Amino acid sequence: MSSDVIQHVDLAVLGGGTIGLSAAYYGAAAGLKTVLFEQYDFGNDKASSDGDSRMFRVMYSEEDMAQLAEASLGQWQEIEHYTGDRLLDRKGLLFYGLPASSVEGNLEECAQVMSQMGIPYTRYSAEQLPRAYDVFKDIPKDYFGLSQPSGATILVKHSLHTFARLAREHGAHLLTHCKATIRPCKSGKGPYLIDTPKGIFEAKHLVLAPGAWSNPVLSQFGMQLNLTIWQMTVAYYKVDPHLKWPMWYEFGPTKNNQQQLFYGFPLLDGSHKIKVSADFTNNQYQDPSQCTYQPDPRILDQMSSFMMHRFKGVEPTPHDAICCLYTMSPDAQVVLDTLPGFENVAVLTGESGRAFKYTPVFGRILVQLATTGKSTYDISEFSIKRKGIIR
Ligand SMILES: Cc1cc2nc3c(=O)[nH]c(=O)nc-3n(C[C@H](O)[C@H](O)[C@H](O)COP(=O)(O)OP(=O)(O)OC[C@H]3O[C@@H](n4cnc5c(N)ncnc54)[C@H](O)[C@@H]3O)c2cc1C
């Protein structure tokens, strides 16, 4: 096709991570002529949706986040039922540690929210935890635990594959290795012209889900947000195959100004390894081009020392380590909104390390926002206009 022929679509989705793929599916399923642009490939190792597993949980300190997680769970289950694909491995989740607040919430408040909402959970004292979970070596006396049965491991690769397949089956055109640049639209009313290596597209509605590349993309709208890219270190440890590992998250004490937040998942491939991550980083950047994608040796040392101290049957050094990016907003809450000054444009950014579990519900909301300017879900907490977001 000649490069100056314009292809007209109802909905263009920029970004083929988990959120963009979900938006492409819900857009196409709603009957919109949909195209998605991904500059690399789906599940690429530069962005945030890479890897094998993510945590699904309804345990939140904020009731609205727990409600949204429950809505998302309903959609995950619908998709599993509809496709026959297994996307969640439901074996429950154990939160334990100090009751203090952290980027991931506060244990005591999580318990309160679950009690208010009638979500089932079990509470364990420090003495009970090692009896309930034989992997623990030592639990500090001021810790307690909460286990919640809807907690699940999200099977990342299956999920990306399923959303891409569903989007295509509903007629969406998914273009990989296709970096998109939106031409300035002074009227702010659209339609929007998009330059790509595969030609020029004109879209009535736009969904922006560009992850760590949000500011480069938003600069095309003359806007910048206060976002910081956190390069996270993830490691894989071989473990004793005779011990039964839960999916866990530890809310540890603060050391050297960093709250010691570690979490882990048993791998589901029979390899007797667990994936462990620190929910803090020394590596923060303004632009993804600055990221080194090199696991941080200091974090790996802290992680190995933590693992040896806390758990039985763990090899002292990791078998492998990788990096993955968070796009952090100043208040660690996502931005999910229409773009001020531009009609029919919706954006998801500042995912702050928590959006995978919301893949189906955020995809649906983005399509609602791009096509109607509003959502049937309460997303007031995610406003782009809240304090400190727009630079
Ligand atoms: C180590 C780690 C652990 C995590 N754990 C959890 C967890 O347990 N539970 C949970 O719910 N969440 C978790 N998250 C967060 C979750 O993975 C992310 O919130 C989610 O993957 C974000 O998806 P996304 O589609 O918004 O972004 P991304 O996956 O980053 O996708 C954005 C895509 O846009 C593309 N793009 C950007 N600009 C352009 C352009 N101009 N043209 C075309 N394409 C473009 C990029 O190449 C990229 O592929 C974790 C994240 C990390 C890094």
Tab-separated table of C-alpha atoms and ligand atoms in Angstrom:
chain	number	residue	atom	x	y	z
A	1	MET	CA	0.000	0.000	0.000
A	2	SER	CA	1.285	3.482	-0.860
A	3	SER	CA	2.436	5.263	2.287
A	4	ASP	CA	0.158	8.300	1.729
A	5	VAL	CA	-3.103	6.302	1.577
A	6	ILE	CA	-5.015	6.941	4.777
A	7	GLN	CA	-6.669	3.980	6.479
A	8	HIS	CA	-9.763	4.941	8.463
A	9	VAL	CA	-10.602	3.235	11.747
A	10	ASP	CA	-13.025	3.830	14.596
A	11	LEU	CA	-10.531	3.041	17.347
A	12	ALA	CA	-6.733	3.111	17.406
A	13	VAL	CA	-4.959	1.625	20.419
A	14	LEU	CA	-1.403	2.725	21.032
A	15	GLY	CA	0.565	0.120	22.990
A	16	GLY	CA	0.319	-3.662	22.852
A	17	GLY	CA	0.952	-4.526	26.492
A	18	THR	CA	-1.727	-6.303	28.479
A	19	ILE	CA	-3.876	-3.156	28.760
A	20	GLY	CA	-3.732	-2.201	25.077
A	21	LEU	CA	-4.538	-5.769	24.012
A	22	SER	CA	-7.524	-5.832	26.332
A	23	ALA	CA	-8.764	-2.467	24.995
A	24	ALA	CA	-8.365	-3.742	21.421
A	25	TYR	CA	-10.463	-6.783	22.294
A	26	TYR	CA	-13.241	-4.826	24.017
A	27	GLY	CA	-13.232	-2.217	21.228
A	28	ALA	CA	-13.478	-4.808	18.472
A	29	ALA	CA	-16.067	-6.808	20.428
A	30	ALA	CA	-18.173	-3.620	20.659
A	31	GLY	CA	-18.207	-3.508	16.852
A	32	LEU	CA	-15.555	-0.801	16.404
A	33	LYS	CA	-13.152	-1.071	13.481
A	34	THR	CA	-10.016	-1.358	15.606
A	35	VAL	CA	-6.277	-1.189	15.000
A	36	LEU	CA	-3.524	-1.611	17.615
A	37	PHE	CA	0.086	-0.457	17.255
A	38	GLU	CA	2.936	-2.049	19.204
A	39	GLN	CA	6.458	-0.746	18.630
A	40	TYR	CA	8.080	-4.105	19.570
A	41	ASP	CA	6.261	-7.408	19.977
A	42	PHE	CA	3.623	-8.625	22.439
A	43	GLY	CA	5.232	-9.631	25.746
A	44	ASN	CA	8.502	-7.878	24.808
A	45	ASP	CA	11.192	-7.680	27.496
A	46	LYS	CA	11.485	-3.865	27.408
A	47	ALA	CA	7.998	-3.039	28.697
A	48	SER	CA	5.932	-3.946	31.786
A	49	SER	CA	3.866	-6.940	30.647
A	50	ASP	CA	6.842	-9.282	30.241
A	51	GLY	CA	7.409	-12.426	32.311
A	52	ASP	CA	5.568	-15.542	33.377
A	53	SER	CA	3.368	-14.522	36.276
A	54	ARG	CA	1.577	-11.694	38.034
A	55	MET	CA	-0.379	-11.615	41.254
A	56	PHE	CA	-4.151	-11.335	41.248
A	57	ARG	CA	-5.572	-10.195	44.562
A	58	VAL	CA	-8.638	-8.622	46.063
A	59	MET	CA	-6.763	-7.765	49.299
A	60	TYR	CA	-6.531	-3.991	49.204
A	61	SER	CA	-6.478	-1.244	51.824
A	62	GLU	CA	-8.860	0.779	49.661
A	63	GLU	CA	-12.410	-0.505	49.219
A	64	ASP	CA	-12.741	0.885	45.679
A	65	MET	CA	-9.624	-1.027	44.550
A	66	ALA	CA	-10.977	-4.226	46.104
A	67	GLN	CA	-14.335	-3.688	44.352
A	68	LEU	CA	-12.611	-3.112	41.031
A	69	ALA	CA	-10.499	-6.249	41.580
A	70	GLU	CA	-13.709	-8.221	42.168
A	71	ALA	CA	-15.191	-6.788	38.945
A	72	SER	CA	-12.004	-7.723	37.128
A	73	LEU	CA	-12.122	-11.251	38.572
A	74	GLY	CA	-15.631	-11.650	37.159
A	75	GLN	CA	-14.337	-10.652	33.714
A	76	TRP	CA	-11.286	-12.960	33.950
A	77	GLN	CA	-13.655	-15.815	34.770
A	78	GLU	CA	-16.000	-14.894	31.897
A	79	ILE	CA	-13.070	-14.935	29.468
A	80	GLU	CA	-11.779	-18.248	30.818
A	81	HIS	CA	-15.272	-19.701	30.463
A	82	TYR	CA	-15.811	-18.271	26.977
A	83	THR	CA	-12.424	-19.340	25.572
A	84	GLY	CA	-11.697	-22.472	27.594
A	85	ASP	CA	-8.231	-20.956	28.280
A	86	ARG	CA	-6.770	-21.124	31.786
A	87	LEU	CA	-5.546	-17.647	32.712
A	88	LEU	CA	-5.560	-17.715	36.517
A	89	ASP	CA	-4.096	-20.362	38.808
A	90	ARG	CA	-6.178	-19.973	41.945
A	91	LYS	CA	-4.316	-21.214	44.996
A	92	GLY	CA	-4.824	-18.194	47.232
A	93	LEU	CA	-2.444	-15.499	48.435
A	94	LEU	CA	-0.673	-14.960	51.752
A	95	PHE	CA	0.010	-11.378	52.868
A	96	TYR	CA	2.083	-11.174	56.057
A	97	GLY	CA	4.339	-8.805	57.941
A	98	LEU	CA	4.016	-5.589	59.906
A	99	PRO	CA	0.743	-3.656	59.858
A	100	ALA	CA	2.559	-0.456	58.655
A	101	SER	CA	1.568	1.316	55.432
A	102	SER	CA	3.514	0.663	52.258
A	103	VAL	CA	3.260	1.281	48.537
A	104	GLU	CA	1.107	-1.870	48.447
A	105	GLY	CA	-1.145	-0.881	51.340
A	106	ASN	CA	-1.563	-1.717	54.981
A	107	LEU	CA	-2.310	-5.194	56.304
A	108	GLU	CA	-4.678	-4.103	59.068
A	109	GLU	CA	-6.676	-1.960	56.621
A	110	CYS	CA	-6.811	-4.855	54.132
A	111	ALA	CA	-8.393	-6.985	56.866
A	112	GLN	CA	-10.911	-4.222	57.653
A	113	VAL	CA	-11.881	-3.777	53.986
A	114	MET	CA	-12.342	-7.527	53.518
A	115	SER	CA	-14.478	-7.744	56.672
A	116	GLN	CA	-16.642	-4.814	55.497
A	117	MET	CA	-17.072	-6.324	52.038
A	118	GLY	CA	-17.700	-9.872	53.265
A	119	ILE	CA	-14.604	-11.192	51.454
A	120	PRO	CA	-13.457	-14.444	53.108
A	121	TYR	CA	-9.968	-14.547	54.638
A	122	THR	CA	-8.022	-16.242	57.412
A	123	ARG	CA	-5.913	-14.363	59.927
A	124	TYR	CA	-2.739	-15.901	61.370
A	125	SER	CA	-0.672	-14.760	64.320
A	126	ALA	CA	3.142	-14.847	64.138
A	127	GLU	CA	3.090	-18.173	66.019
A	128	GLN	CA	0.483	-19.700	63.708
A	129	LEU	CA	2.175	-18.765	60.410
A	130	PRO	CA	5.006	-21.370	60.466
A	131	ARG	CA	2.508	-24.036	61.509
A	132	ALA	CA	0.213	-23.191	58.582
A	133	TYR	CA	3.059	-22.804	56.036
A	134	ASP	CA	5.985	-25.186	56.409
A	135	VAL	CA	8.332	-23.025	54.259
A	136	PHE	CA	8.874	-20.470	57.034
A	137	LYS	CA	12.057	-20.648	59.105
A	138	ASP	CA	11.527	-17.675	61.319
A	139	ILE	CA	8.701	-15.142	61.717
A	140	PRO	CA	9.204	-11.970	63.828
A	141	LYS	CA	6.848	-11.741	66.815
A	142	ASP	CA	5.233	-8.478	65.643
A	143	TYR	CA	4.144	-9.979	62.292
A	144	PHE	CA	0.742	-11.366	61.391
A	145	GLY	CA	-0.711	-12.843	58.212
A	146	LEU	CA	-3.845	-12.804	56.064
A	147	SER	CA	-4.608	-15.503	53.555
A	148	GLN	CA	-7.280	-14.981	50.937
A	149	PRO	CA	-8.543	-17.741	48.642
A	150	SER	CA	-9.322	-15.650	45.498
A	151	GLY	CA	-5.625	-14.728	45.233
A	152	ALA	CA	-4.266	-16.209	42.019
A	153	THR	CA	-1.254	-16.342	39.771
A	154	ILE	CA	-2.069	-14.728	36.434
A	155	LEU	CA	-0.491	-16.748	33.632
A	156	VAL	CA	0.991	-13.813	31.744
A	157	LYS	CA	1.893	-15.406	28.434
A	158	HIS	CA	-1.445	-17.242	28.147
A	159	SER	CA	-3.255	-14.043	28.993
A	160	LEU	CA	-1.490	-11.890	26.378
A	161	HIS	CA	-2.046	-14.619	23.822
A	162	THR	CA	-5.735	-14.959	24.666
A	163	PHE	CA	-6.452	-11.216	24.502
A	164	ALA	CA	-4.573	-10.921	21.179
A	165	ARG	CA	-6.467	-13.888	19.766
A	166	LEU	CA	-9.832	-12.577	20.968
A	167	ALA	CA	-9.100	-9.131	19.519
A	168	ARG	CA	-8.202	-10.655	16.139
A	169	GLU	CA	-11.227	-12.970	16.181
A	170	HIS	CA	-13.409	-9.883	16.605
A	171	GLY	CA	-11.752	-8.217	13.622
A	172	ALA	CA	-9.071	-6.032	15.253
A	173	HIS	CA	-5.932	-5.449	13.244
A	174	LEU	CA	-2.886	-5.884	15.529
A	175	LEU	CA	0.337	-4.417	14.148
A	176	THR	CA	3.638	-5.278	15.845
A	177	HIS	CA	7.018	-3.622	15.188
A	178	CYS	CA	4.917	-0.598	14.374
A	179	LYS	CA	5.775	2.542	16.335
A	180	ALA	CA	2.963	5.074	16.135
A	181	THR	CA	3.271	8.855	16.209
A	182	ILE	CA	0.175	10.975	16.553
A	183	ARG	CA	0.114	14.170	14.531
A	184	PRO	CA	-0.704	17.346	16.464
A	185	CYS	CA	-4.459	18.005	16.478
A	186	LYS	CA	-4.937	21.686	17.351
A	187	SER	CA	-8.749	21.532	17.480
A	188	GLY	CA	-8.585	18.737	20.069
A	189	LYS	CA	-11.674	17.229	18.451
A	190	GLY	CA	-10.104	14.581	16.220
A	191	PRO	CA	-10.165	12.597	14.064
A	192	TYR	CA	-6.525	11.817	14.831
A	193	LEU	CA	-3.905	11.147	12.189
A	194	ILE	CA	-1.306	8.555	13.134
A	195	ASP	CA	1.972	7.983	11.306
A	196	THR	CA	3.335	4.449	11.408
A	197	PRO	CA	5.823	2.381	9.374
A	198	LYS	CA	2.746	0.567	8.013
A	199	GLY	CA	1.058	3.704	6.694
A	200	ILE	CA	-1.059	6.592	7.919
A	201	PHE	CA	-4.192	5.889	9.934
A	202	GLU	CA	-7.071	8.172	10.807
A	203	ALA	CA	-8.905	7.257	13.999
A	204	LYS	CA	-12.095	8.689	15.504
A	205	HIS	CA	-11.199	7.390	18.959
A	206	LEU	CA	-7.833	6.806	20.611
A	207	VAL	CA	-6.738	4.626	23.519
A	208	LEU	CA	-3.248	5.376	24.828
A	209	ALA	CA	-1.653	2.555	26.843
A	210	PRO	CA	2.053	3.181	26.200
A	211	GLY	CA	3.406	2.189	29.640
A	212	ALA	CA	6.872	3.608	30.315
A	213	TRP	CA	6.693	5.555	27.036
A	214	SER	CA	3.755	7.644	28.262
A	215	ASN	CA	5.572	10.973	28.354
A	216	PRO	CA	7.094	10.607	24.871
A	217	VAL	CA	3.579	9.792	23.578
A	218	LEU	CA	1.830	12.511	25.598
A	219	SER	CA	4.324	15.090	24.322
A	220	GLN	CA	2.506	14.640	20.987
A	221	PHE	CA	-0.486	16.225	22.793
A	222	GLY	CA	1.663	18.928	24.415
A	223	MET	CA	1.317	17.265	27.829
A	224	GLN	CA	3.737	15.768	30.366
A	225	LEU	CA	2.932	13.876	33.561
A	226	ASN	CA	4.945	13.412	36.747
A	227	LEU	CA	5.910	9.804	36.142
A	228	THR	CA	9.021	7.934	37.229
A	229	ILE	CA	10.173	4.683	35.708
A	230	TRP	CA	11.259	2.123	38.264
A	231	GLN	CA	13.513	-0.632	36.991
A	232	MET	CA	12.621	-3.646	39.117
A	233	THR	CA	14.842	-6.644	39.802
A	234	VAL	CA	13.271	-10.095	39.691
A	235	ALA	CA	15.150	-13.314	40.547
A	236	TYR	CA	14.499	-17.036	40.332
A	237	TYR	CA	15.599	-19.374	43.143
A	238	LYS	CA	15.667	-23.155	43.164
A	239	VAL	CA	13.758	-24.533	46.136
A	240	ASP	CA	13.284	-27.808	47.976
A	241	PRO	CA	10.576	-29.649	45.993
A	242	HIS	CA	9.170	-31.228	49.169
A	243	LEU	CA	7.999	-27.933	50.668
A	244	LYS	CA	4.673	-26.403	49.675
A	245	TRP	CA	5.084	-22.749	48.676
A	246	PRO	CA	2.232	-20.266	48.790
A	247	MET	CA	2.142	-17.123	46.665
A	248	TRP	CA	3.257	-14.594	49.309
A	249	TYR	CA	3.976	-10.919	49.950
A	250	GLU	CA	5.976	-9.744	52.981
A	251	PHE	CA	5.478	-6.256	54.432
A	252	GLY	CA	8.833	-5.968	56.215
A	253	PRO	CA	10.472	-3.214	58.287
A	254	THR	CA	12.113	-0.084	56.871
A	255	LYS	CA	15.900	-0.295	56.496
A	256	ASN	CA	18.029	2.508	55.041
A	257	ASN	CA	14.853	4.432	54.097
A	258	GLN	CA	13.452	1.496	52.098
A	259	GLN	CA	10.593	-0.600	53.358
A	260	GLN	CA	11.610	-4.211	52.865
A	261	LEU	CA	8.835	-5.453	50.599
A	262	PHE	CA	9.458	-8.809	48.958
A	263	TYR	CA	7.054	-11.165	47.257
A	264	GLY	CA	7.224	-14.474	45.462
A	265	PHE	CA	5.416	-17.038	43.371
A	266	PRO	CA	6.087	-20.751	42.974
A	267	LEU	CA	6.621	-21.401	39.248
A	268	LEU	CA	3.921	-23.565	37.726
A	269	ASP	CA	6.146	-25.333	35.189
A	270	GLY	CA	7.297	-28.085	37.561
A	271	SER	CA	10.838	-26.623	37.728
A	272	HIS	CA	10.864	-26.258	41.568
A	273	LYS	CA	11.794	-22.607	41.417
A	274	ILE	CA	10.218	-19.537	42.857
A	275	LYS	CA	10.166	-16.118	41.307
A	276	VAL	CA	11.010	-13.424	43.870
A	277	SER	CA	10.881	-9.689	43.495
A	278	ALA	CA	11.709	-6.677	45.636
A	279	ASP	CA	8.947	-4.059	45.565
A	280	PHE	CA	11.538	-1.270	45.852
A	281	THR	CA	14.366	-0.134	43.637
A	282	ASN	CA	17.534	1.944	43.528
A	283	ASN	CA	17.091	2.451	39.783
A	284	GLN	CA	14.685	5.239	38.887
A	285	TYR	CA	14.593	7.001	35.537
A	286	GLN	CA	12.672	9.672	33.673
A	287	ASP	CA	12.796	8.038	30.252
A	288	PRO	CA	12.782	4.346	29.234
A	289	SER	CA	15.824	4.941	27.004
A	290	GLN	CA	17.842	5.451	30.231
A	291	CYS	CA	16.964	1.973	31.587
A	292	THR	CA	19.854	-0.498	31.680
A	293	TYR	CA	17.727	-3.656	32.116
A	294	GLN	CA	20.574	-4.988	34.308
A	295	PRO	CA	19.455	-6.660	37.569
A	296	ASP	CA	20.712	-4.606	40.528
A	297	PRO	CA	23.433	-6.561	42.438
A	298	ARG	CA	22.623	-4.710	45.695
A	299	ILE	CA	18.955	-5.694	45.464
A	300	LEU	CA	19.940	-9.274	44.611
A	301	ASP	CA	22.151	-9.415	47.731
A	302	GLN	CA	19.328	-8.064	49.904
A	303	MET	CA	16.896	-10.516	48.338
A	304	SER	CA	19.161	-13.543	48.805
A	305	SER	CA	19.868	-12.627	52.402
A	306	PHE	CA	16.126	-12.162	53.038
A	307	MET	CA	15.281	-15.500	51.391
A	308	MET	CA	17.902	-17.415	53.398
A	309	HIS	CA	16.754	-15.813	56.619
A	310	ARG	CA	13.010	-16.254	56.124
A	311	PHE	CA	12.534	-19.555	54.268
A	312	LYS	CA	13.668	-23.165	54.388
A	313	GLY	CA	15.097	-25.071	51.441
A	314	VAL	CA	16.161	-22.137	49.212
A	315	GLU	CA	19.419	-22.157	47.233
A	316	PRO	CA	21.606	-19.265	48.470
A	317	THR	CA	22.006	-17.510	45.122
A	318	PRO	CA	19.494	-16.983	42.334
A	319	HIS	CA	19.451	-19.231	39.332
A	320	ASP	CA	18.558	-16.327	37.047
A	321	ALA	CA	17.578	-12.646	37.294
A	322	ILE	CA	15.778	-10.195	35.015
A	323	CYS	CA	14.399	-6.646	35.033
A	324	CYS	CA	10.961	-5.251	34.330
A	325	LEU	CA	9.613	-1.680	34.472
A	326	TYR	CA	7.032	0.017	36.678
A	327	THR	CA	5.674	3.407	35.593
A	328	MET	CA	5.101	5.114	38.931
A	329	SER	CA	2.759	8.019	39.529
A	330	PRO	CA	3.542	10.310	42.508
A	331	ASP	CA	0.806	8.690	44.668
A	332	ALA	CA	1.354	5.116	43.363
A	333	GLN	CA	-2.168	5.123	41.949
A	334	VAL	CA	-3.004	4.562	38.276
A	335	VAL	CA	-4.086	7.320	35.909
A	336	LEU	CA	-7.152	6.198	33.951
A	337	ASP	CA	-9.038	9.036	32.340
A	338	THR	CA	-9.867	11.003	29.232
A	339	LEU	CA	-7.126	13.339	28.045
A	340	PRO	CA	-7.942	16.949	29.008
A	341	GLY	CA	-8.397	19.156	25.946
A	342	PHE	CA	-8.774	16.238	23.522
A	343	GLU	CA	-12.064	14.593	22.669
A	344	ASN	CA	-12.322	10.823	22.266
A	345	VAL	CA	-8.883	10.114	23.755
A	346	ALA	CA	-8.484	7.855	26.801
A	347	VAL	CA	-5.265	7.073	28.639
A	348	LEU	CA	-3.995	4.497	31.110
A	349	THR	CA	-0.631	5.238	32.659
A	350	GLY	CA	1.150	5.431	36.027
A	351	GLU	CA	0.243	1.767	36.495
A	352	SER	CA	2.575	1.745	39.522
A	353	GLY	CA	3.218	-1.989	39.378
A	354	ARG	CA	-0.387	-3.064	39.846
A	355	ALA	CA	-2.399	-3.005	36.614
A	356	PHE	CA	-2.104	-6.550	35.284
A	357	LYS	CA	-4.848	-7.880	37.523
A	358	TYR	CA	-7.153	-5.171	36.176
A	359	THR	CA	-6.469	-6.057	32.527
A	360	PRO	CA	-10.063	-6.900	31.542
A	361	VAL	CA	-11.794	-4.132	33.482
A	362	PHE	CA	-9.291	-1.426	32.456
A	363	GLY	CA	-9.585	-2.453	28.783
A	364	ARG	CA	-13.360	-2.125	28.983
A	365	ILE	CA	-13.152	1.236	30.794
A	366	LEU	CA	-10.679	2.661	28.258
A	367	VAL	CA	-13.055	1.852	25.402
A	368	GLN	CA	-15.947	3.462	27.304
A	369	LEU	CA	-13.862	6.593	27.952
A	370	ALA	CA	-12.602	6.889	24.373
A	371	THR	CA	-16.058	6.442	22.857
A	372	THR	CA	-18.391	8.143	25.359
A	373	GLY	CA	-16.099	10.311	27.522
A	374	LYS	CA	-17.283	8.550	30.684
A	375	SER	CA	-17.309	5.176	32.384
A	376	THR	CA	-19.938	3.082	34.124
A	377	TYR	CA	-17.281	2.286	36.779
A	378	ASP	CA	-16.273	4.682	39.550
A	379	ILE	CA	-12.820	5.787	38.440
A	380	SER	CA	-12.749	9.162	40.202
A	381	GLU	CA	-9.636	8.107	42.184
A	382	PHE	CA	-7.728	7.674	38.925
A	383	SER	CA	-8.328	11.183	37.592
A	384	ILE	CA	-5.510	12.710	35.567
A	385	LYS	CA	-6.504	16.054	37.096
A	386	ARG	CA	-5.774	14.995	40.677
A	387	LYS	CA	-3.025	16.910	42.455
A	388	GLY	CA	0.528	16.348	41.270
A	389	ILE	CA	-0.117	14.343	38.105
A	390	ILE	CA	0.101	16.890	35.268
A	391	ARG	CA	3.444	18.700	35.083
B	1	LIG	C1	8.350	-6.948	38.167
B	1	LIG	C2	6.902	-6.586	38.015
B	1	LIG	C3	5.956	-7.227	38.793
B	1	LIG	C4	4.610	-6.888	38.684
B	1	LIG	N1	3.703	-7.552	39.447
B	1	LIG	C5	2.390	-7.304	39.292
B	1	LIG	C6	1.438	-8.078	39.987
B	1	LIG	O1	1.802	-8.988	40.724
B	1	LIG	N2	0.127	-7.814	39.787
B	1	LIG	C7	-0.296	-6.826	38.939
B	1	LIG	O2	-1.506	-6.637	38.806
B	1	LIG	N3	0.586	-6.078	38.252
B	1	LIG	C8	1.913	-6.298	38.407
B	1	LIG	N4	2.834	-5.583	37.708
B	1	LIG	C9	2.374	-4.477	36.876
B	1	LIG	C10	1.870	-4.934	35.529
B	1	LIG	O3	2.746	-5.860	34.944
B	1	LIG	C11	1.721	-3.689	34.669
B	1	LIG	O4	0.858	-2.789	35.350
B	1	LIG	C12	1.130	-3.995	33.308
B	1	LIG	O5	1.879	-4.993	32.655
B	1	LIG	C13	1.108	-2.702	32.483
B	1	LIG	O6	0.682	-3.013	31.192
B	1	LIG	P1	0.588	-1.888	30.086
B	1	LIG	O7	-0.077	-2.525	28.928
B	1	LIG	O8	-0.010	-0.651	30.665
B	1	LIG	O9	2.093	-1.481	29.773
B	1	LIG	P2	3.227	-2.223	28.919
B	1	LIG	O10	3.181	-3.677	29.108
B	1	LIG	O11	4.491	-1.529	29.219
B	1	LIG	O12	2.799	-1.938	27.432
B	1	LIG	C14	2.976	-0.691	26.808
B	1	LIG	C15	3.382	-0.990	25.385
B	1	LIG	O13	3.285	0.203	24.613
B	1	LIG	C16	4.266	0.118	23.602
B	1	LIG	N5	4.473	1.461	23.068
B	1	LIG	C17	4.885	2.551	23.735
B	1	LIG	N6	4.944	3.610	22.902
B	1	LIG	C18	4.552	3.177	21.680
B	1	LIG	C19	4.394	3.805	20.408
B	1	LIG	N7	4.666	5.099	20.217
B	1	LIG	N8	3.953	3.051	19.367
B	1	LIG	C20	3.669	1.729	19.531
B	1	LIG	N9	3.821	1.087	20.725
B	1	LIG	C21	4.244	1.808	21.777
B	1	LIG	C22	5.473	-0.444	24.345
B	1	LIG	O14	6.414	-1.018	23.476
B	1	LIG	C23	4.823	-1.461	25.284
B	1	LIG	O15	4.881	-2.783	24.777
B	1	LIG	C24	4.196	-5.884	37.779
B	1	LIG	C25	5.143	-5.245	36.976
B	1	LIG	C26	6.482	-5.587	37.082
B	1	LIG	C27	7.477	-4.881	36.226
